[in-house]
CSV table of C-alpha atoms and ligand atoms in Angstrom, one decimal:
chain,number,residue,atom,x,y,z
A,194,MET,CA,89.0,109.8,108.6
A,195,LYS,CA,89.4,106.2,109.1
A,196,TYR,CA,91.3,103.4,107.4
A,197,PHE,CA,89.7,100.1,106.2
A,198,SER,CA,91.0,97.1,104.3
A,199,THR,CA,90.5,96.0,100.6
A,200,ARG,CA,89.5,92.7,101.7
A,201,GLY,CA,86.9,93.8,104.1
A,202,ASN,CA,88.0,92.0,107.8
A,203,VAL,CA,89.8,95.1,109.0
A,204,ALA,CA,88.2,98.7,109.5
A,205,GLY,CA,88.0,102.0,111.9
A,206,VAL,CA,91.7,102.3,112.0
A,207,GLY,CA,92.7,105.9,112.5
A,208,PHE,CA,95.8,107.4,110.3
A,209,ILE,CA,98.6,106.7,112.6
A,210,ASP,CA,97.9,103.2,113.1
A,211,ALA,CA,97.2,103.0,109.4
A,212,VAL,CA,100.9,104.1,108.6
A,213,LEU,CA,102.2,101.7,111.6
A,214,MET,CA,100.0,98.4,110.0
A,215,GLY,CA,101.4,98.9,106.6
A,216,LEU,CA,99.8,95.9,105.3
A,217,ALA,CA,96.4,95.4,106.5
A,218,ASP,CA,96.2,92.3,108.9
A,219,ASP,CA,93.9,90.3,106.8
A,220,GLY,CA,96.4,90.6,103.9
A,221,GLY,CA,94.7,93.4,101.9
A,222,LEU,CA,95.7,97.3,101.6
A,223,LEU,CA,94.3,99.9,103.9
A,224,LEU,CA,92.2,102.4,102.1
A,225,PRO,CA,90.6,105.9,103.7
A,226,GLU,CA,86.9,105.3,103.9
A,227,GLN,CA,86.0,108.8,102.3
A,228,ILE,CA,87.6,110.0,99.3
A,229,PRO,CA,86.9,113.9,99.9
A,230,HIS,CA,85.2,115.6,96.4
A,231,LEU,CA,87.0,119.1,96.3
A,232,THR,CA,84.9,121.6,94.7
A,233,GLU,CA,86.1,124.3,92.0
A,234,ALA,CA,86.3,126.9,94.8
A,235,ASP,CA,88.7,124.4,96.9
A,236,LEU,CA,90.8,123.8,93.9
A,237,ALA,CA,90.8,127.5,92.7
A,238,ARG,CA,92.4,128.4,96.3
A,239,TRP,CA,94.5,125.3,96.5
A,240,SER,CA,96.0,126.6,93.0
A,241,LYS,CA,97.7,129.6,94.9
A,242,LEU,CA,99.5,127.6,97.3
A,243,ASP,CA,103.4,126.8,97.4
A,244,TYR,CA,104.0,123.2,97.5
A,245,LYS,CA,104.6,123.0,101.2
A,246,ALA,CA,101.2,124.9,101.9
A,247,LEU,CA,99.4,122.4,99.3
A,248,ALA,CA,100.8,119.4,101.4
A,249,HIS,CA,99.8,120.4,104.5
A,250,GLU,CA,95.9,120.9,102.6
A,251,ILE,CA,96.1,117.4,101.3
A,252,PHE,CA,97.5,115.8,104.4
A,253,SER,CA,95.1,117.7,107.1
A,254,ILE,CA,92.1,115.6,105.2
A,255,TYR,CA,93.7,112.4,105.5
A,256,VAL,CA,95.6,112.6,108.9
A,257,ASP,CA,92.5,113.9,110.3
A,258,GLY,CA,93.4,115.4,113.8
A,259,ASP,CA,95.9,112.3,114.6
A,260,ILE,CA,98.5,115.0,114.0
A,261,SER,CA,98.2,118.4,115.3
A,262,PRO,CA,98.0,121.4,112.6
A,263,GLU,CA,101.2,122.4,114.1
A,264,ASP,CA,103.1,119.1,114.5
A,265,LEU,CA,102.2,118.6,111.0
A,266,THR,CA,103.6,121.8,109.6
A,267,GLU,CA,106.9,121.0,111.2
A,268,LEU,CA,106.9,117.6,109.8
A,269,ILE,CA,106.4,118.8,106.3
A,270,GLU,CA,109.2,121.5,106.9
A,271,GLN,CA,111.5,119.2,107.7
A,272,SER,CA,110.3,116.5,104.9
A,273,TYR,CA,110.7,119.1,102.0
A,274,SER,CA,113.7,121.6,103.2
A,275,THR,CA,116.1,118.7,102.2
A,276,PHE,CA,115.3,119.6,98.3
A,277,ARG,CA,117.7,121.5,96.5
A,278,ASP,CA,114.7,123.2,94.4
A,279,PRO,CA,112.9,125.5,96.0
A,280,ALA,CA,109.5,124.4,94.2
A,281,VAL,CA,110.1,120.7,95.6
A,282,THR,CA,108.9,119.3,92.3
A,283,PRO,CA,109.2,122.0,89.3
A,284,VAL,CA,107.7,121.3,86.5
A,285,ARG,CA,109.7,122.1,83.1
A,286,LYS,CA,108.4,122.5,79.6
A,287,LEU,CA,110.2,120.7,76.8
A,288,SER,CA,107.4,121.7,74.3
A,289,ASP,CA,104.0,123.8,74.0
A,290,GLU,CA,102.5,119.9,74.5
A,291,ALA,CA,105.3,118.3,76.7
A,292,TYR,CA,106.3,119.3,80.3
A,293,VAL,CA,108.1,117.2,82.5
A,294,LEU,CA,107.6,117.1,86.5
A,295,GLU,CA,110.7,117.3,88.1
A,296,LEU,CA,110.5,114.6,91.3
A,297,PHE,CA,114.1,114.2,91.6
A,298,HIS,CA,115.4,116.9,93.6
A,299,GLY,CA,115.6,114.9,97.2
A,300,PRO,CA,118.4,113.6,98.7
A,301,THR,CA,118.8,110.3,96.6
A,302,PHE,CA,117.6,112.2,93.5
A,303,ALA,CA,114.9,110.2,92.5
A,304,PHE,CA,111.0,110.5,93.4
A,305,LYS,CA,110.5,108.2,96.2
A,306,ASP,CA,112.7,111.2,98.5
A,307,ILE,CA,109.0,112.9,98.5
A,308,ALA,CA,107.2,110.3,100.5
A,309,LEU,CA,110.1,108.9,102.4
A,310,GLN,CA,111.3,111.8,103.5
A,311,PHE,CA,108.0,112.4,104.8
A,312,LEU,CA,107.3,109.0,106.2
A,313,GLY,CA,111.1,108.7,107.8
A,314,ASN,CA,109.6,112.2,109.9
A,315,LEU,CA,106.5,110.7,110.7
A,316,TYR,CA,107.9,107.4,111.9
A,317,SER,CA,110.3,109.5,114.4
A,318,TYR,CA,107.5,111.4,115.5
A,319,ILE,CA,105.4,108.3,116.2
A,320,SER,CA,108.4,106.7,117.8
A,321,ARG,CA,108.7,109.9,120.1
A,322,LYS,CA,104.9,110.6,120.8
A,323,ARG,CA,103.7,107.3,121.3
A,324,ASN,CA,106.9,105.6,122.7
A,325,SER,CA,106.5,103.0,119.8
A,326,ILE,CA,109.6,100.7,118.2
A,327,ILE,CA,110.0,101.2,114.6
A,328,ASN,CA,111.8,98.3,112.9
A,329,ILE,CA,111.5,99.1,109.4
A,330,LEU,CA,111.6,96.4,106.9
A,331,GLY,CA,111.4,96.9,103.0
A,332,ALA,CA,111.9,95.5,99.6
A,333,THR,CA,113.5,97.4,97.3
A,334,SER,CA,114.2,97.5,93.2
A,335,GLY,CA,116.8,100.1,94.1
A,336,ASP,CA,115.4,103.8,94.6
A,337,THR,CA,113.1,103.1,97.9
A,338,GLY,CA,115.8,101.9,99.7
A,339,ALA,CA,118.0,104.5,99.0
A,340,SER,CA,115.5,106.7,100.0
A,341,ALA,CA,114.1,105.2,103.0
A,342,ILE,CA,117.4,104.7,104.3
A,343,GLU,CA,118.1,108.4,103.7
A,344,GLY,CA,114.8,109.4,105.5
A,345,VAL,CA,115.8,107.5,108.6
A,346,ARG,CA,119.8,106.8,108.9
A,347,GLY,CA,120.8,107.6,112.6
A,348,LYS,CA,117.8,108.6,113.7
A,349,GLU,CA,116.7,107.2,117.7
A,350,GLY,CA,114.2,104.7,118.1
A,351,ILE,CA,114.5,103.3,114.4
A,352,ARG,CA,115.8,100.6,112.9
A,353,ILE,CA,115.8,99.5,109.2
A,354,CYS,CA,116.4,96.8,107.6
A,355,ILE,CA,116.3,97.2,103.3
A,356,LEU,CA,116.5,94.0,100.9
A,357,HIS,CA,117.3,94.5,97.5
A,358,PRO,CA,118.1,92.0,94.3
A,359,HIS,CA,122.2,91.3,94.7
A,360,GLN,CA,123.7,93.3,91.2
A,361,LYS,CA,120.0,93.8,89.9
A,362,VAL,CA,120.4,97.9,91.2
A,363,SER,CA,122.6,100.1,89.1
A,364,ARG,CA,126.1,100.5,90.5
A,365,VAL,CA,124.4,104.6,92.0
A,366,GLN,CA,121.4,102.8,93.6
A,367,GLU,CA,123.6,100.4,95.1
A,368,LEU,CA,126.0,102.6,96.4
A,369,GLN,CA,123.7,105.0,97.9
A,370,MET,CA,122.1,102.1,100.1
A,371,THR,CA,125.1,100.3,100.9
A,372,THR,CA,127.7,103.4,101.7
A,373,VAL,CA,125.6,104.4,104.9
A,374,ASP,CA,127.4,103.6,108.1
A,375,ASP,CA,124.7,104.1,110.7
A,376,ALA,CA,124.3,101.7,113.2
A,377,ASN,CA,120.5,101.5,112.7
A,378,VAL,CA,120.8,100.4,108.9
A,379,LEU,CA,121.1,96.9,107.5
A,380,ASN,CA,121.5,96.2,103.8
A,381,LEU,CA,120.4,92.8,102.8
A,382,ALA,CA,121.5,91.8,99.4
A,383,VAL,CA,119.1,88.8,97.9
A,384,LYS,CA,120.1,86.2,95.4
A,385,GLY,CA,117.3,86.7,93.4
A,386,ASN,CA,115.0,89.6,91.6
A,387,PHE,CA,112.8,92.1,93.2
A,388,ASP,CA,109.8,90.2,93.4
A,389,ASP,CA,111.5,87.5,95.1
A,390,CYS,CA,112.4,90.3,97.8
A,391,GLN,CA,109.0,91.7,97.7
A,392,GLN,CA,107.5,88.1,98.1
A,393,LEU,CA,109.9,87.7,101.4
A,394,ILE,CA,108.7,90.8,103.0
A,395,LYS,CA,105.0,90.3,102.2
A,396,GLU,CA,105.4,86.7,103.8
A,397,LEU,CA,106.9,88.4,106.9
A,398,PHE,CA,104.3,90.9,106.8
A,399,ALA,CA,101.4,88.4,106.4
A,400,ASP,CA,102.7,86.5,109.6
A,401,VAL,CA,100.8,89.2,112.2
A,402,GLU,CA,102.6,87.1,114.9
A,403,PHE,CA,105.9,87.9,113.9
A,404,LYS,CA,105.1,91.2,112.6
A,405,THR,CA,103.9,92.0,116.2
A,406,LYS,CA,106.7,90.8,117.9
A,407,HIS,CA,109.3,92.5,116.1
A,408,HIS,CA,107.5,95.9,115.7
A,409,LEU,CA,107.6,95.6,111.7
A,410,ARG,CA,106.7,98.7,110.2
A,411,ALA,CA,106.4,99.0,106.1
A,412,ILE,CA,107.6,101.6,104.1
A,413,ASN,CA,106.8,100.0,100.9
A,414,SER,CA,104.0,101.8,98.8
A,415,ILE,CA,101.6,99.5,100.4
A,416,ASN,CA,102.1,102.0,103.1
A,417,PHE,CA,98.9,104.8,102.4
A,418,ALA,CA,101.4,107.7,103.8
A,419,ARG,CA,103.3,107.1,100.5
A,420,ILE,CA,100.3,107.4,98.2
A,421,LEU,CA,99.0,110.6,100.0
A,422,ALA,CA,102.4,112.4,100.1
A,423,GLN,CA,102.8,111.6,96.3
A,424,THR,CA,99.3,112.9,95.1
A,425,VAL,CA,100.3,116.5,96.2
A,426,TYR,CA,102.9,116.9,93.1
A,427,TYR,CA,100.0,116.0,90.6
A,428,PHE,CA,97.6,118.8,92.0
A,429,TYR,CA,101.0,121.3,92.0
A,430,ALA,CA,102.1,120.6,88.6
A,431,TYR,CA,98.5,120.5,87.4
A,432,PHE,CA,98.0,124.1,88.6
A,433,GLN,CA,101.4,125.4,87.3
A,434,VAL,CA,100.7,123.8,83.7
A,435,ALA,CA,96.9,125.4,83.4
A,436,ALA,CA,97.6,128.5,85.0
A,437,GLN,CA,99.6,128.9,81.7
A,438,HIS,CA,97.1,127.0,79.2
A,439,ALA,CA,93.8,128.1,80.1
A,440,ASP,CA,91.2,125.3,79.3
A,441,ALA,CA,93.9,123.0,78.0
A,442,LYS,CA,93.2,119.0,78.7
A,443,ILE,CA,96.4,118.3,80.4
A,444,ASN,CA,97.3,114.7,81.4
A,445,PHE,CA,99.9,112.7,83.0
A,446,SER,CA,102.2,109.9,82.1
A,447,VAL,CA,103.7,107.9,84.5
A,448,PRO,CA,106.3,105.4,84.5
A,449,THR,CA,104.6,102.4,86.7
A,450,GLY,CA,106.2,99.4,88.5
A,451,ASN,CA,104.2,98.6,91.7
A,452,PHE,CA,101.2,101.3,90.6
A,453,GLY,CA,102.1,103.2,93.5
A,454,ASP,CA,102.8,106.5,91.6
A,455,ILE,CA,99.8,106.1,89.2
A,456,PHE,CA,97.4,105.3,91.8
A,457,ALA,CA,98.3,108.6,93.8
A,458,GLY,CA,97.5,110.1,90.5
A,459,TYR,CA,94.1,107.8,90.2
A,460,LEU,CA,93.2,109.2,93.8
A,461,ALA,CA,93.9,112.7,92.7
A,462,LYS,CA,91.6,112.5,90.0
A,463,ARG,CA,89.0,111.0,92.2
A,464,MET,CA,89.4,114.0,94.5
A,465,GLY,CA,88.4,116.2,91.5
A,466,LEU,CA,91.6,117.4,90.0
A,467,PRO,CA,90.0,117.4,86.1
A,468,ILE,CA,93.0,115.3,84.8
A,469,HIS,CA,92.4,114.3,81.4
A,470,LYS,CA,94.4,111.1,80.7
A,471,LEU,CA,96.4,109.0,83.1
A,472,ILE,CA,98.5,107.3,80.7
A,473,LEU,CA,100.4,104.2,82.5
A,474,ALA,CA,104.1,103.8,81.1
A,475,THR,CA,105.7,100.1,82.0
A,476,ASN,CA,108.9,98.8,80.5
A,477,GLU,CA,109.0,95.4,79.1
A,478,ASN,CA,107.6,93.9,82.3
A,479,ASN,CA,104.1,95.1,81.1
A,480,ILE,CA,102.0,92.9,83.0
A,481,LEU,CA,99.9,96.7,83.6
A,482,GLU,CA,99.7,97.5,79.9
A,483,ARG,CA,98.2,93.9,79.2
A,484,PHE,CA,95.7,94.8,81.9
A,485,VAL,CA,94.8,97.8,80.4
A,486,LYS,CA,94.8,96.5,76.7
A,487,GLU,CA,93.7,92.6,77.2
A,488,GLY,CA,91.8,92.9,80.9
A,489,ALA,CA,93.6,89.7,82.2
A,490,TYR,CA,96.3,90.5,84.8
A,491,GLN,CA,98.9,87.9,84.4
A,492,LEU,CA,102.2,87.1,85.2
A,493,GLY,CA,105.0,87.4,82.5
A,494,GLU,CA,108.3,86.5,82.2
A,495,PHE,CA,110.7,88.5,84.2
A,496,ARG,CA,112.7,90.9,82.1
A,497,MET,CA,115.9,93.0,83.0
A,498,THR,CA,115.6,96.1,81.4
A,499,HIS,CA,117.2,99.8,80.8
A,500,SER,CA,114.4,100.8,83.6
A,501,PRO,CA,115.3,98.5,86.7
A,502,SER,CA,113.3,100.4,89.5
A,503,MET,CA,110.2,99.4,86.9
A,504,ASP,CA,111.5,95.6,86.7
A,505,ILE,CA,108.4,94.4,88.4
A,506,GLN,CA,105.8,91.9,87.6
A,507,ILE,CA,103.5,91.9,90.5
A,508,ALA,CA,102.2,95.3,91.0
A,509,SER,CA,101.6,95.7,94.8
A,510,ASN,CA,99.0,98.5,94.7
A,511,PHE,CA,97.4,97.2,91.9
A,512,GLU,CA,94.7,95.9,94.8
A,513,ARG,CA,93.8,99.3,95.6
A,514,TYR,CA,92.6,100.0,92.1
A,515,LEU,CA,90.9,96.3,92.0
A,516,PHE,CA,89.0,97.4,94.7
A,517,TYR,CA,87.3,100.6,93.3
A,518,LEU,CA,86.9,98.9,89.8
A,519,HIS,CA,84.7,96.4,91.5
A,520,ASN,CA,82.6,99.0,93.5
A,521,GLY,CA,84.2,98.4,97.0
A,522,ASP,CA,83.2,94.5,97.0
A,523,ALA,CA,85.8,93.7,99.5
A,524,ALA,CA,84.6,89.9,99.2
A,525,GLN,CA,85.3,90.0,95.3
A,526,VAL,CA,88.7,91.3,95.7
A,527,GLU,CA,89.7,89.0,98.2
A,528,ARG,CA,88.7,86.1,95.8
A,529,LEU,CA,90.4,87.5,92.7
A,530,MET,CA,93.2,87.8,95.1
A,531,ARG,CA,93.6,84.4,96.1
A,532,GLN,CA,92.7,83.2,92.7
A,533,PHE,CA,95.6,85.3,91.4
A,534,LYS,CA,97.9,83.5,94.1
A,535,ALA,CA,96.5,80.2,93.1
A,536,GLU,CA,96.4,80.5,89.1
A,537,GLY,CA,99.0,83.5,88.7
A,538,GLN,CA,96.2,85.3,86.5
A,539,ILE,CA,92.9,87.1,86.8
A,540,THR,CA,90.4,88.3,84.2
A,541,ILE,CA,87.9,90.7,84.6
A,542,GLY,CA,84.5,91.1,82.5
A,543,SER,CA,84.0,93.5,79.3
A,544,GLU,CA,82.2,96.1,81.4
A,545,GLN,CA,85.1,96.8,83.7
A,546,LEU,CA,87.6,96.7,81.0
A,547,THR,CA,85.4,99.3,79.5
A,548,GLN,CA,86.0,101.3,82.5
A,549,VAL,CA,89.8,100.6,82.9
A,550,GLN,CA,90.1,101.7,79.4
A,551,THR,CA,88.4,105.1,80.8
A,552,ASP,CA,90.6,105.2,83.9
A,553,PHE,CA,94.0,104.7,82.0
A,554,ALA,CA,95.6,104.5,78.6
A,555,ALA,CA,99.0,102.6,78.5
A,556,HIS,CA,101.7,101.6,76.5
A,557,GLY,CA,104.9,99.3,77.4
A,558,VAL,CA,108.1,100.6,76.1
A,559,SER,CA,110.7,98.0,74.8
A,560,ASN,CA,114.5,98.6,75.5
A,561,ASP,CA,114.9,100.0,72.2
A,562,GLU,CA,112.4,102.3,72.4
A,563,CYS,CA,113.4,103.6,75.6
A,564,LEU,CA,117.1,104.4,74.5
A,565,GLY,CA,115.8,105.5,71.1
A,566,THR,CA,113.9,108.4,73.5
A,567,ILE,CA,116.8,109.4,75.1
A,568,ARG,CA,118.8,109.9,72.3
A,569,GLN,CA,116.2,111.6,70.4
A,570,THR,CA,114.8,113.9,73.4
A,571,HIS,CA,118.6,115.0,74.1
A,572,GLU,CA,118.9,116.1,70.2
A,573,THR,CA,115.8,118.2,70.0
A,574,THR,CA,115.5,119.7,73.3
A,575,GLY,CA,119.1,119.3,75.1
A,576,TYR,CA,117.1,117.7,77.9
A,577,LEU,CA,118.5,114.3,79.2
A,578,LEU,CA,116.0,111.9,80.3
A,579,ASP,CA,116.8,109.4,82.7
A,580,PRO,CA,115.2,105.9,81.5
A,581,HIS,CA,112.4,105.7,83.3
A,582,THR,CA,111.4,109.1,82.5
A,583,ALA,CA,111.9,107.9,79.1
A,584,CYS,CA,109.6,105.4,79.4
A,585,GLY,CA,106.9,108.0,80.5
A,586,ILE,CA,107.8,110.2,77.4
A,587,ALA,CA,107.6,107.6,75.1
A,588,ALA,CA,104.3,106.4,76.2
A,589,ALA,CA,103.2,109.8,76.5
A,590,LYS,CA,103.7,110.7,72.7
A,591,THR,CA,101.7,107.6,71.9
A,592,HIS,CA,98.9,108.5,73.7
A,593,SER,CA,98.7,112.3,73.8
A,594,GLY,CA,95.6,114.0,71.5
A,595,SER,CA,96.0,116.8,69.3
A,596,GLY,CA,95.9,120.1,71.5
A,597,GLU,CA,96.3,118.2,74.8
A,598,ILE,CA,99.3,118.4,77.4
A,599,THR,CA,101.0,115.9,78.9
A,600,VAL,CA,103.0,116.1,82.2
A,601,THR,CA,105.3,113.4,82.0
A,602,LEU,CA,106.9,112.3,85.9
A,603,ALA,CA,110.3,113.0,85.6
A,604,THR,CA,111.1,110.1,88.5
A,605,ALA,CA,114.8,109.8,89.0
A,606,HIS,CA,117.7,112.1,87.9
A,607,PRO,CA,119.7,110.1,85.0
A,608,ALA,CA,122.8,110.1,87.1
A,609,LYS,CA,121.1,107.4,88.6
A,610,PHE,CA,121.3,105.1,85.4
A,611,ASP,CA,124.3,106.1,83.9
A,612,GLU,CA,124.7,102.4,82.7
A,613,SER,CA,121.5,103.0,80.3
A,614,ILE,CA,122.6,106.4,79.6
A,615,GLN,CA,126.0,105.0,78.0
A,616,LEU,CA,124.1,102.8,76.3
A,617,ALA,CA,122.0,105.7,74.2
A,618,GLN,CA,125.7,107.2,73.7
A,619,ILE,CA,125.7,110.3,75.8
A,620,GLU,CA,128.2,111.3,78.3
A,621,GLN,CA,126.6,112.8,81.4
A,622,THR,CA,128.4,114.7,84.5
A,623,PHE,CA,127.3,113.9,87.7
A,624,PRO,CA,126.4,116.0,90.3
A,625,ALA,CA,128.8,116.2,93.0
A,626,GLU,CA,126.5,114.4,95.8
A,627,ILE,CA,126.8,111.2,93.5
A,628,SER,CA,130.3,111.4,92.5
A,629,ALA,CA,131.3,111.1,96.2
A,630,LEU,CA,129.9,108.1,96.5
A,631,PHE,CA,132.2,106.4,94.7
A,632,ASP,CA,135.0,106.4,97.3
A,633,LYS,CA,132.7,105.5,100.3
A,634,PRO,CA,133.4,101.7,101.6
A,635,GLN,CA,130.1,99.7,101.2
A,636,HIS,CA,128.6,98.0,104.1
A,637,GLN,CA,125.9,94.7,102.9
A,638,THR,CA,125.6,91.2,103.6
A,639,ILE,CA,124.8,88.9,100.8
A,640,VAL,CA,122.3,86.1,101.5
A,641,ASP,CA,120.2,83.5,99.9
A,642,HIS,CA,116.8,83.7,98.5
A,643,SER,CA,115.7,82.1,101.5
A,644,LYS,CA,113.0,83.3,104.5
A,645,GLU,CA,115.2,81.7,107.3
A,646,ALA,CA,118.1,83.7,106.3
A,647,VAL,CA,116.6,86.7,106.0
A,648,VAL,CA,115.0,86.5,109.0
A,649,GLU,CA,118.0,85.8,110.9
A,650,HIS,CA,119.6,88.9,109.6
A,651,ILE,CA,116.7,91.0,110.6
A,652,VAL,CA,116.0,89.5,114.0
A,653,LYS,CA,119.9,90.2,115.1
A,654,LEU,CA,119.0,93.8,113.9
A,655,TYR,CA,115.8,94.1,115.6
A,656,GLN,CA,117.0,92.8,118.4
A,657,ALA,CA,120.8,95.0,119.0
B,296,LIG,C1,109.9,103.4,91.8
B,296,LIG,C2,110.2,104.0,90.3
B,296,LIG,C3,109.0,104.0,89.4
B,296,LIG,C4,107.9,103.2,89.6
B,296,LIG,O1,107.0,103.8,90.9
B,296,LIG,P1,106.1,103.0,91.1
B,296,LIG,O2,105.4,103.8,92.3
B,296,LIG,O3,106.3,101.5,91.7
B,296,LIG,O4,104.7,102.5,90.6
B,296,LIG,C5,109.3,104.7,88.5
B,296,LIG,N1,110.8,105.0,88.3
B,296,LIG,C6,111.6,105.2,89.4
B,296,LIG,C7,112.9,105.9,89.2
B,296,LIG,C8,111.2,104.5,90.5
B,296,LIG,O5,112.6,104.9,91.3
């Protein structure tokens, strides 16, 4: 399997090189040359596998010989044995029509661990195998940073710098990142919002000379390895639910920010998993909801919400979908992305809008609806949703047809977002791992929103 860029000027890249490249050298995003289509027999066989065995099947297709089967087994074992639940991503029933897929049993209590435990181990493996320097640079709205740091802290041959928006992440997210004292970790708290952080990173990665000189590696969901790791739980959850409800129409509702997680669902569907609807849930930063409903991808005003990990205007994975929407016309994608950069908007034709609405349903959840959903679900079922998952549940309620079953992705543990849970007037008890964070010293550097300031700090780390 080779990888190519959505903008058409990079092609024939193997899996490991695609992981190392992150953002494609022409500014586009990497995609696999073929998406395999599974037969019913494949699906039937996969439905009997446990999480790790299923991950091995799926990864093998896309890794395609770049990692030996034995090494892949070892990487998967290392990555998922750190999870607190033996099922890795268990499915819980809230009612006959509503399930949650719990993705928060990894070390940092958010779904990012599923991809980043794997990517951290993969980088370590690549560093050993290829003697390659790994200097990770990433931006985070909170969860990616904590998870990526946890994935590589203390690992030889790897350094990591994470930018987060200063004082715009939750207290627990900040502590998870900044209480790590390993010398290979640098936290930069940028005076700005997440989009500012992401923009800085994108600029640095787009400067191919700088990127090559400093061996910059990406952990953001522009990295295809992350998308790949996230397709596994769609299959896994689908099989669990389908086993209990033969012939049911099964939807997934996905709390979305960067379009990464929902793109993984889209990929699973294109591989032949018979997902009925993919429901895209946003918060008040609803650029993607407006795109699905109106066909215009247009920057709105940045808002702080109760679900900060989804406080994103520019969805960095959107370009991957745009490529498929335009039937693989890379020149058109390039033109549209240039237009978006210049004018802050893209509009698509009515035929394409019909396709978008076949692929996705969407709902933007207001702050009040988010808190109301947390309260109501807690009252009626006793289950405590985190505010991101609550957006997913609210969207599921809006779009589930009668007789359909909707699996909502539970993307974080509520303890990570106690500020919002308190606003819903619910008291929660923290897991011991989270309580322990409050006593540890913090390590972070506050910097201005400027490329020069960021460069100065990362160069120091990467040359250490
Ligand atoms: C990152 C994140 C999301 C959004 O995921 P995307 O892949 O960016 O769409 C949703 N919920 C939580 C808790 C997150 O950390």
